[in-house]
Tab-separated table of C-alpha atoms in Angstrom:
chain	number	residue	atom	x	y	z
E	1	MET	CA	-193.162	-89.722	-67.222
E	2	ALA	CA	-189.760	-87.997	-67.119
E	3	ASP	CA	-190.000	-87.835	-63.325
E	4	ILE	CA	-191.008	-91.505	-63.172
E	5	GLU	CA	-188.015	-92.522	-65.276
E	6	LYS	CA	-185.755	-90.459	-63.021
E	7	THR	CA	-187.170	-92.246	-59.976
E	8	LYS	CA	-186.688	-95.627	-61.649
E	9	ASP	CA	-183.042	-94.779	-62.277
E	10	PHE	CA	-182.590	-93.775	-58.632
E	11	LEU	CA	-184.207	-96.984	-57.359
E	12	SER	CA	-182.194	-99.106	-59.794
E	13	ARG	CA	-179.020	-97.618	-58.344
E	14	LEU	CA	-180.184	-97.986	-54.747
E	15	PHE	CA	-181.297	-101.621	-55.107
E	16	GLY	CA	-178.557	-102.533	-57.560
E	17	GLY	CA	-175.619	-101.661	-55.308
E	18	ARG	CA	-174.518	-98.661	-57.376
E	19	GLU	CA	-173.780	-95.147	-56.152
E	20	PHE	CA	-176.760	-93.443	-54.498
E	21	GLU	CA	-177.217	-89.999	-52.997
E	22	ARG	CA	-179.787	-90.804	-50.297
E	23	HIS	CA	-181.960	-93.570	-48.919
E	24	GLY	CA	-185.335	-94.244	-50.550
E	25	TYR	CA	-188.842	-93.772	-49.226
E	26	LYS	CA	-192.534	-93.829	-50.061
E	27	VAL	CA	-195.404	-92.189	-48.175
E	28	ASP	CA	-198.885	-93.696	-48.470
E	29	ILE	CA	-202.262	-92.370	-47.389
E	30	PRO	CA	-205.663	-94.131	-47.107
E	31	MET	CA	-206.571	-95.595	-50.490
E	32	PRO	CA	-209.703	-97.045	-52.193
E	33	ILE	CA	-208.667	-100.586	-51.224
E	34	ASP	CA	-208.744	-99.759	-47.507
E	35	ASN	CA	-211.455	-101.746	-45.696
E	36	LYS	CA	-212.060	-103.721	-48.901
E	37	PHE	CA	-210.773	-107.116	-49.972
E	38	PRO	CA	-209.557	-108.841	-53.185
E	39	VAL	CA	-212.702	-110.891	-53.727
E	40	GLY	CA	-215.563	-110.936	-56.200
E	41	THR	CA	-215.701	-111.334	-59.956
E	42	VAL	CA	-212.791	-110.496	-62.197
E	43	ILE	CA	-214.509	-107.268	-63.263
E	44	GLU	CA	-215.260	-106.261	-59.665
E	45	ARG	CA	-211.628	-106.763	-58.738
E	46	VAL	CA	-210.453	-104.895	-61.825
E	47	ASP	CA	-212.758	-101.988	-60.978
E	48	LEU	CA	-211.380	-101.821	-57.430
E	49	MET	CA	-207.786	-101.996	-58.628
E	50	SER	CA	-208.516	-99.333	-61.242
E	51	LYS	CA	-209.756	-96.916	-58.576
E	52	SER	CA	-206.688	-97.625	-56.499
E	53	PHE	CA	-204.370	-97.087	-59.467
E	54	GLU	CA	-206.034	-93.807	-60.411
E	55	ALA	CA	-205.589	-92.612	-56.823
E	56	GLU	CA	-201.919	-93.621	-56.911
E	57	LEU	CA	-201.422	-91.688	-60.151
E	58	LYS	CA	-202.694	-88.563	-58.412
E	59	LEU	CA	-200.382	-89.170	-55.460
E	60	THR	CA	-197.439	-89.430	-57.859
E	61	GLU	CA	-198.140	-85.825	-58.853
E	62	LEU	CA	-198.862	-84.582	-55.319
E	63	ILE	CA	-196.168	-86.279	-53.229
E	64	ASP	CA	-192.481	-85.972	-54.079
E	65	ASP	CA	-191.434	-89.438	-52.938
E	66	ASP	CA	-189.963	-92.503	-54.652
E	67	ARG	CA	-193.287	-93.858	-55.855
E	68	ILE	CA	-193.691	-95.702	-59.151
E	69	PRO	CA	-197.419	-96.160	-59.907
E	70	CYS	CA	-198.180	-99.801	-60.682
E	71	LEU	CA	-201.202	-101.728	-61.905
E	72	HIS	CA	-201.526	-104.021	-58.912
E	73	ILE	CA	-203.066	-107.490	-59.231
E	74	TRP	CA	-203.990	-107.524	-55.561
E	75	SER	CA	-204.663	-110.854	-53.852
E	76	GLY	CA	-204.514	-112.528	-50.476
E	77	THR	CA	-202.151	-115.274	-49.417
E	78	GLU	CA	-204.549	-117.922	-50.655
E	79	VAL	CA	-203.932	-117.774	-54.389
E	80	PHE	CA	-201.274	-120.507	-54.844
E	81	ALA	CA	-202.726	-122.841	-52.204
E	82	GLU	CA	-206.121	-122.465	-53.872
E	83	ALA	CA	-204.589	-123.548	-57.163
E	84	PHE	CA	-203.520	-126.796	-55.434
E	85	GLY	CA	-207.071	-127.407	-54.223
E	86	SER	CA	-207.262	-125.621	-50.878
E	87	PRO	CA	-210.705	-124.171	-50.129
E	88	VAL	CA	-210.748	-120.440	-49.441
E	89	HIS	CA	-212.403	-118.897	-46.388
E	90	PHE	CA	-213.691	-115.319	-46.447
E	91	ASP	CA	-215.863	-113.963	-43.632
E	92	GLY	CA	-216.410	-110.506	-45.113
E	93	ASN	CA	-214.360	-108.741	-42.462
E	94	ASN	CA	-210.804	-109.963	-43.083
E	95	MET	CA	-208.596	-110.985	-45.981
E	96	PRO	CA	-209.461	-114.328	-47.598
E	97	PHE	CA	-207.204	-117.200	-46.623
E	98	ALA	CA	-206.646	-120.810	-47.623
E	99	LEU	CA	-207.807	-123.762	-45.572
E	100	PRO	CA	-205.796	-127.002	-45.656
E	101	THR	CA	-206.576	-129.565	-48.293
E	102	VAL	CA	-204.216	-132.364	-47.169
E	103	TYR	CA	-203.647	-133.926	-43.743
E	104	SER	CA	-201.080	-136.624	-44.432
E	105	ALA	CA	-198.042	-137.477	-46.494
E	106	GLU	CA	-200.127	-139.848	-48.600
E	107	GLU	CA	-202.616	-137.111	-49.478
E	108	ALA	CA	-199.808	-134.650	-50.224
E	109	ASP	CA	-198.196	-137.101	-52.629
E	110	LYS	CA	-201.470	-137.399	-54.559
E	111	LEU	CA	-201.555	-133.670	-55.322
E	112	HIS	CA	-200.802	-132.758	-58.908
E	113	GLU	CA	-199.152	-129.542	-60.001
E	114	PRO	CA	-201.979	-127.301	-61.230
E	115	ASP	CA	-202.150	-125.753	-64.662
E	116	ILE	CA	-201.305	-122.072	-64.156
E	117	PHE	CA	-204.045	-121.064	-66.612
E	118	ASP	CA	-206.806	-123.447	-65.532
E	119	SER	CA	-206.847	-122.549	-61.823
E	120	SER	CA	-206.999	-119.565	-59.480
E	121	LEU	CA	-203.730	-118.463	-61.036
E	122	GLY	CA	-205.513	-118.054	-64.357
E	123	ARG	CA	-207.748	-115.409	-62.730
E	124	ILE	CA	-204.638	-113.428	-61.882
E	125	PHE	CA	-203.795	-113.240	-65.572
E	126	GLU	CA	-207.382	-112.287	-66.423
E	127	ILE	CA	-207.241	-109.396	-63.970
E	128	GLY	CA	-203.830	-108.298	-65.216
E	129	ASP	CA	-204.894	-108.435	-68.856
E	130	LYS	CA	-207.949	-106.274	-68.202
E	131	LEU	CA	-205.932	-103.722	-66.229
E	132	VAL	CA	-203.491	-103.448	-69.128
E	133	GLU	CA	-206.416	-103.095	-71.547
E	134	ARG	CA	-207.700	-100.136	-69.523
E	135	PHE	CA	-204.442	-98.327	-68.845
E	136	GLY	CA	-201.967	-99.596	-71.448
E	137	ASN	CA	-198.543	-101.124	-70.897
E	138	VAL	CA	-196.810	-97.886	-69.915
E	139	TYR	CA	-197.117	-98.670	-66.205
E	140	PRO	CA	-195.608	-101.700	-64.452
E	141	VAL	CA	-197.924	-104.554	-63.494
E	142	ARG	CA	-197.376	-105.520	-59.852
E	143	ILE	CA	-197.548	-109.243	-59.161
E	144	CYS	CA	-200.045	-110.887	-56.784
E	145	ASP	CA	-199.126	-112.166	-53.336
E	146	ILE	CA	-196.446	-114.847	-53.416
E	147	GLN	CA	-195.501	-116.723	-50.269
E	148	SER	CA	-192.338	-118.804	-50.212
E	149	PRO	CA	-192.687	-122.412	-51.406
E	150	LEU	CA	-192.403	-123.571	-47.785
E	151	ASP	CA	-195.120	-121.148	-46.667
E	152	ILE	CA	-197.438	-122.192	-49.503
E	153	ALA	CA	-196.923	-125.859	-48.599
E	154	ALA	CA	-197.783	-125.002	-44.979
E	155	LEU	CA	-201.071	-123.462	-46.177
E	156	ILE	CA	-201.972	-126.517	-48.256
E	157	TRP	CA	-201.137	-128.970	-45.465
E	158	GLU	CA	-202.893	-128.879	-42.077
E	159	LYS	CA	-200.371	-126.990	-39.965
E	160	GLU	CA	-199.983	-129.314	-36.988
E	161	GLN	CA	-199.550	-132.369	-39.223
E	162	PHE	CA	-197.237	-130.391	-41.508
E	163	PHE	CA	-194.788	-129.610	-38.724
E	164	LEU	CA	-194.924	-133.180	-37.431
E	165	THR	CA	-194.222	-134.514	-40.915
E	166	ILE	CA	-191.152	-132.288	-41.232
E	167	TYR	CA	-189.580	-134.575	-38.637
E	168	GLU	CA	-191.412	-137.861	-39.203
E	169	ALA	CA	-191.501	-138.005	-43.030
E	170	PRO	CA	-189.345	-135.143	-44.331
E	171	ASP	CA	-189.153	-136.478	-47.881
E	172	ALA	CA	-192.915	-136.050	-48.265
E	173	VAL	CA	-192.609	-132.395	-47.297
E	174	LEU	CA	-189.745	-131.943	-49.740
E	175	ARG	CA	-191.818	-133.458	-52.530
E	176	LEU	CA	-194.643	-130.989	-51.919
E	177	VAL	CA	-192.286	-128.018	-51.658
E	178	GLU	CA	-190.730	-129.114	-54.957
E	179	LYS	CA	-194.157	-129.166	-56.636
E	180	VAL	CA	-194.962	-125.727	-55.275
E	181	THR	CA	-191.618	-124.351	-56.466
E	182	ASN	CA	-192.280	-125.705	-59.957
E	183	VAL	CA	-195.639	-123.913	-60.083
E	184	VAL	CA	-194.280	-120.634	-58.696
E	185	GLU	CA	-191.476	-120.738	-61.243
E	186	ARG	CA	-193.830	-121.389	-64.173
E	187	PHE	CA	-196.225	-118.689	-62.979
E	188	VAL	CA	-193.534	-116.008	-62.629
E	189	GLU	CA	-192.015	-116.944	-65.987
E	190	GLU	CA	-195.416	-116.457	-67.628
E	191	PHE	CA	-196.017	-113.242	-65.678
E	192	LYS	CA	-192.741	-111.789	-66.968
E	193	ARG	CA	-193.492	-112.945	-70.505
E	194	ARG	CA	-197.040	-111.597	-70.449
E	195	TYR	CA	-196.256	-108.263	-68.753
E	196	PHE	CA	-192.825	-107.280	-69.974
E	197	ASN	CA	-193.194	-104.109	-67.891
E	198	CYS	CA	-193.725	-105.757	-64.517
E	199	CYS	CA	-192.866	-105.443	-60.847
E	200	LEU	CA	-192.141	-108.715	-59.048
E	201	VAL	CA	-192.476	-107.184	-55.566
E	202	HIS	CA	-195.847	-107.991	-54.026
E	203	TYR	CA	-195.250	-106.331	-50.657
E	204	PRO	CA	-194.422	-103.726	-49.447
E	205	TYR	CA	-195.557	-101.574	-52.343
E	206	TYR	CA	-192.248	-100.325	-53.678
E	207	TRP	CA	-190.920	-100.734	-57.215
E	208	MET	CA	-187.837	-102.679	-58.169
E	209	PRO	CA	-186.572	-103.603	-61.658
E	210	PRO	CA	-187.801	-107.099	-62.614
E	211	GLU	CA	-184.269	-108.160	-63.485
E	212	PHE	CA	-183.422	-107.894	-59.767
E	213	GLY	CA	-185.537	-110.946	-59.060
E	214	ILE	CA	-188.559	-112.103	-57.142
E	215	CYS	CA	-189.903	-111.058	-53.717
E	216	LEU	CA	-191.497	-113.667	-51.428
E	217	SER	CA	-193.098	-113.710	-47.983
E	218	GLU	CA	-191.205	-116.061	-45.650
E	219	ASP	CA	-192.959	-116.354	-42.279
E	220	GLU	CA	-192.918	-120.033	-41.319
E	221	VAL	CA	-189.205	-119.562	-40.556
E	222	GLY	CA	-190.267	-118.260	-37.152
E	223	SER	CA	-191.556	-121.718	-36.234
E	224	ILE	CA	-188.711	-123.932	-37.435
E	225	SER	CA	-185.011	-124.400	-36.724
E	226	PRO	CA	-182.201	-123.079	-38.928
E	227	GLN	CA	-181.464	-126.670	-39.915
E	228	ALA	CA	-185.054	-127.126	-41.079
E	229	PHE	CA	-184.990	-123.834	-42.970
E	230	GLU	CA	-181.818	-124.831	-44.785
E	231	LYS	CA	-183.349	-128.170	-45.753
E	232	PHE	CA	-186.939	-127.221	-46.611
E	233	SER	CA	-186.679	-123.627	-47.816
E	234	LEU	CA	-183.200	-122.359	-48.647
E	235	PRO	CA	-182.531	-124.600	-51.688
E	236	TYR	CA	-185.847	-123.608	-53.275
E	237	LEU	CA	-185.357	-119.913	-52.596
E	238	ASN	CA	-181.924	-120.141	-54.183
E	239	ARG	CA	-183.402	-121.948	-57.160
E	240	LEU	CA	-185.919	-119.118	-57.663
E	241	SER	CA	-183.171	-116.559	-57.170
E	242	ALA	CA	-181.128	-118.243	-59.894
E	243	SER	CA	-184.153	-118.346	-62.211
E	244	PHE	CA	-185.079	-114.686	-61.827
E	245	GLY	CA	-181.878	-112.849	-60.952
E	246	GLY	CA	-182.263	-112.340	-57.212
E	247	ILE	CA	-184.415	-112.874	-54.152
E	248	SER	CA	-186.059	-110.466	-51.695
E	249	LEU	CA	-187.878	-111.401	-48.506
E	250	HIS	CA	-190.786	-109.966	-46.548
E	251	CYS	CA	-190.859	-111.454	-43.051
E	252	CYS	CA	-193.197	-110.659	-40.144
E	253	ALA	CA	-191.946	-113.558	-38.025
E	254	ASN	CA	-189.339	-113.612	-35.293
E	255	SER	CA	-186.554	-114.701	-37.619
E	256	ILE	CA	-183.353	-113.622	-35.886
E	257	HIS	CA	-182.324	-117.272	-35.429
E	258	GLN	CA	-182.477	-117.627	-39.234
E	259	TRP	CA	-180.328	-114.640	-40.145
E	260	ASP	CA	-177.134	-116.612	-40.741
E	261	SER	CA	-179.149	-118.803	-43.108
E	262	PHE	CA	-180.604	-115.724	-44.845
E	263	LEU	CA	-177.031	-114.750	-45.656
E	264	LYS	CA	-176.712	-118.020	-47.578
E	265	LEU	CA	-179.315	-116.802	-50.065
E	266	ASN	CA	-177.803	-116.146	-53.476
E	267	ARG	CA	-178.181	-112.451	-54.295
E	268	LEU	CA	-180.392	-111.270	-51.446
E	269	VAL	CA	-181.568	-107.887	-52.752
E	270	THR	CA	-183.967	-106.490	-50.121
E	271	LEU	CA	-185.031	-107.604	-46.664
E	272	ASN	CA	-188.312	-106.324	-45.192
E	273	LEU	CA	-188.465	-107.168	-41.489
E	274	VAL	CA	-191.565	-106.129	-39.551
E	275	ARG	CA	-190.038	-106.019	-36.080
E	276	ASP	CA	-189.402	-103.610	-33.231
E	277	PHE	CA	-186.635	-101.039	-33.024
E	278	ASP	CA	-184.015	-103.184	-31.275
E	279	ILE	CA	-184.350	-105.958	-33.860
E	280	GLN	CA	-184.024	-103.393	-36.661
E	281	VAL	CA	-180.764	-102.156	-35.137
E	282	LYS	CA	-179.447	-105.727	-35.030
E	283	SER	CA	-180.466	-106.224	-38.661
E	284	ILE	CA	-178.432	-103.159	-39.652
E	285	ARG	CA	-175.345	-104.735	-38.122
E	286	LYS	CA	-176.055	-108.088	-39.770
E	287	PHE	CA	-177.170	-107.157	-43.275
E	288	SER	CA	-175.576	-103.801	-44.138
E	289	GLY	CA	-173.710	-104.167	-47.405
E	290	LYS	CA	-175.561	-107.406	-48.111
E	291	ALA	CA	-179.163	-106.262	-48.744
E	292	VAL	CA	-181.257	-103.109	-48.858
E	293	LEU	CA	-183.165	-102.925	-45.579
E	294	ILE	CA	-186.862	-102.049	-45.561
E	295	PRO	CA	-187.650	-101.706	-41.849
E	296	GLN	CA	-191.239	-101.636	-40.622
E	297	GLY	CA	-192.952	-101.935	-37.248
E	298	PHE	CA	-190.671	-99.662	-35.236
E	299	LYS	CA	-192.197	-96.186	-35.527
E	300	GLU	CA	-193.642	-96.128	-32.018
E	301	ILE	CA	-190.119	-95.700	-30.608
E	302	GLU	CA	-190.458	-91.895	-30.937
E	303	SER	CA	-193.343	-89.421	-31.152
E	304	THR	CA	-193.152	-89.131	-34.966
E	305	ILE	CA	-191.963	-91.323	-37.796
E	306	GLN	CA	-189.431	-88.616	-38.681
E	307	GLU	CA	-187.836	-88.858	-35.242
E	308	SER	CA	-187.954	-92.653	-35.277
E	309	ILE	CA	-186.155	-92.767	-38.616
E	310	LYS	CA	-183.590	-90.249	-37.415
E	311	ARG	CA	-182.889	-92.446	-34.429
E	312	LEU	CA	-182.543	-95.551	-36.595
E	313	LEU	CA	-180.184	-93.736	-38.956
E	314	ARG	CA	-177.747	-93.175	-36.094
E	315	TYR	CA	-176.950	-96.881	-36.329
E	316	ALA	CA	-176.450	-96.889	-40.098
E	317	ARG	CA	-173.048	-97.764	-41.503
E	318	GLU	CA	-171.388	-96.449	-44.625
E	319	ASP	CA	-172.626	-99.489	-46.549
E	320	THR	CA	-176.207	-99.422	-45.171
E	321	ARG	CA	-178.983	-98.900	-47.691
E	322	PHE	CA	-182.558	-98.215	-46.614
E	323	PHE	CA	-185.955	-97.930	-48.226
E	324	PHE	CA	-188.709	-96.688	-45.893
E	325	CYS	CA	-192.425	-97.329	-46.414
E	326	CYS	CA	-194.375	-94.784	-44.375
E	327	ASN	CA	-198.005	-93.795	-43.849
E	328	ALA	CA	-199.779	-90.478	-43.377
E	329	ARG	CA	-203.391	-89.537	-42.630
E	330	ASP	CA	-203.938	-87.330	-45.677
E	331	VAL	CA	-202.201	-85.634	-48.598
E	332	ASP	CA	-201.083	-82.588	-46.616
E	333	GLU	CA	-199.461	-84.715	-43.931
E	334	ALA	CA	-197.909	-86.953	-46.587
E	335	ARG	CA	-196.384	-83.987	-48.424
E	336	GLN	CA	-194.880	-82.632	-45.227
E	337	LEU	CA	-193.523	-86.044	-44.276
E	338	SER	CA	-192.066	-86.464	-47.766
E	339	ASP	CA	-190.378	-83.075	-47.628
E	340	ASP	CA	-188.896	-83.902	-44.224
E	341	LEU	CA	-187.661	-87.333	-45.298
E	342	ARG	CA	-185.976	-86.020	-48.433
E	343	ILE	CA	-183.730	-84.011	-46.119
E	344	ILE	CA	-183.385	-86.589	-43.335
E	345	LEU	CA	-182.406	-89.430	-45.690
E	346	GLN	CA	-179.464	-87.750	-47.368
E	347	LYS	CA	-176.601	-90.188	-47.419
E	348	PHE	CA	-174.087	-87.858	-45.813
């Protein structure tokens, strides 16, 4: 536990803009959740998450990285849309996902904000409670998947009609995004109250102090203009940032046209872009000193992840802060990678 507290202090300084001696990193290996999915009864999901947590505890002892073991309430992207009435599709071979439940502005306006306890969101609390019963409240509880309010609305609403309505009846879209934001806010408030030792980062699997705010997936930005983002997403992200002390984004989309708008986010803490090497270099120039960068999707640029990270670091500025999420095939490879990165990622 002393080592864990030391790592927490390091990450608090890295993410909090205080003095830090090196960039952060975490090295994962295949885990019990691989090739499995967050479906089944509450107990089945708790059992799966328990196996995964026990494996992560072992890795904390074996790999000298910046890992904080968390009790993870793992879910797919469907959880909030399901609470609004979206049916969930699961074919047994891929993650479950939400199907649309509304196809028009009139249907969207009839949706009521769900009770966070009497819906799919209530299952999240059931899973979390049982994990805490098994392992105690010593370890942080990692929150389930949370898409941005805009992304959740785009899951609830049939996508083609949703994008048409953005231009033909924008107020209807705003009303739905407002409802979604209300539910996300109530859910996270209860999550923080219920699990005082919590982690509000759903992906990637790093730890950040809960007082640094909420992390959301923002992927629909790749399909809309900056003007649309600033109307339908930015105000709600800033509202959540104000409520919880900061905002972090995971984004797989081609979002470079939104970067100026991202800089209008109040207290942007981390930015996880899953893009190629050239885009990562551009993000360093754009966001250094403004957010901790968590680059993914670029490792193929060199023969090893070590060499790829070295190459990326050549573009780092004095005010650049990184956290790297890496993968290895087994414990031995992970330990070697960790040892290499601890040297490579020294600040000076």
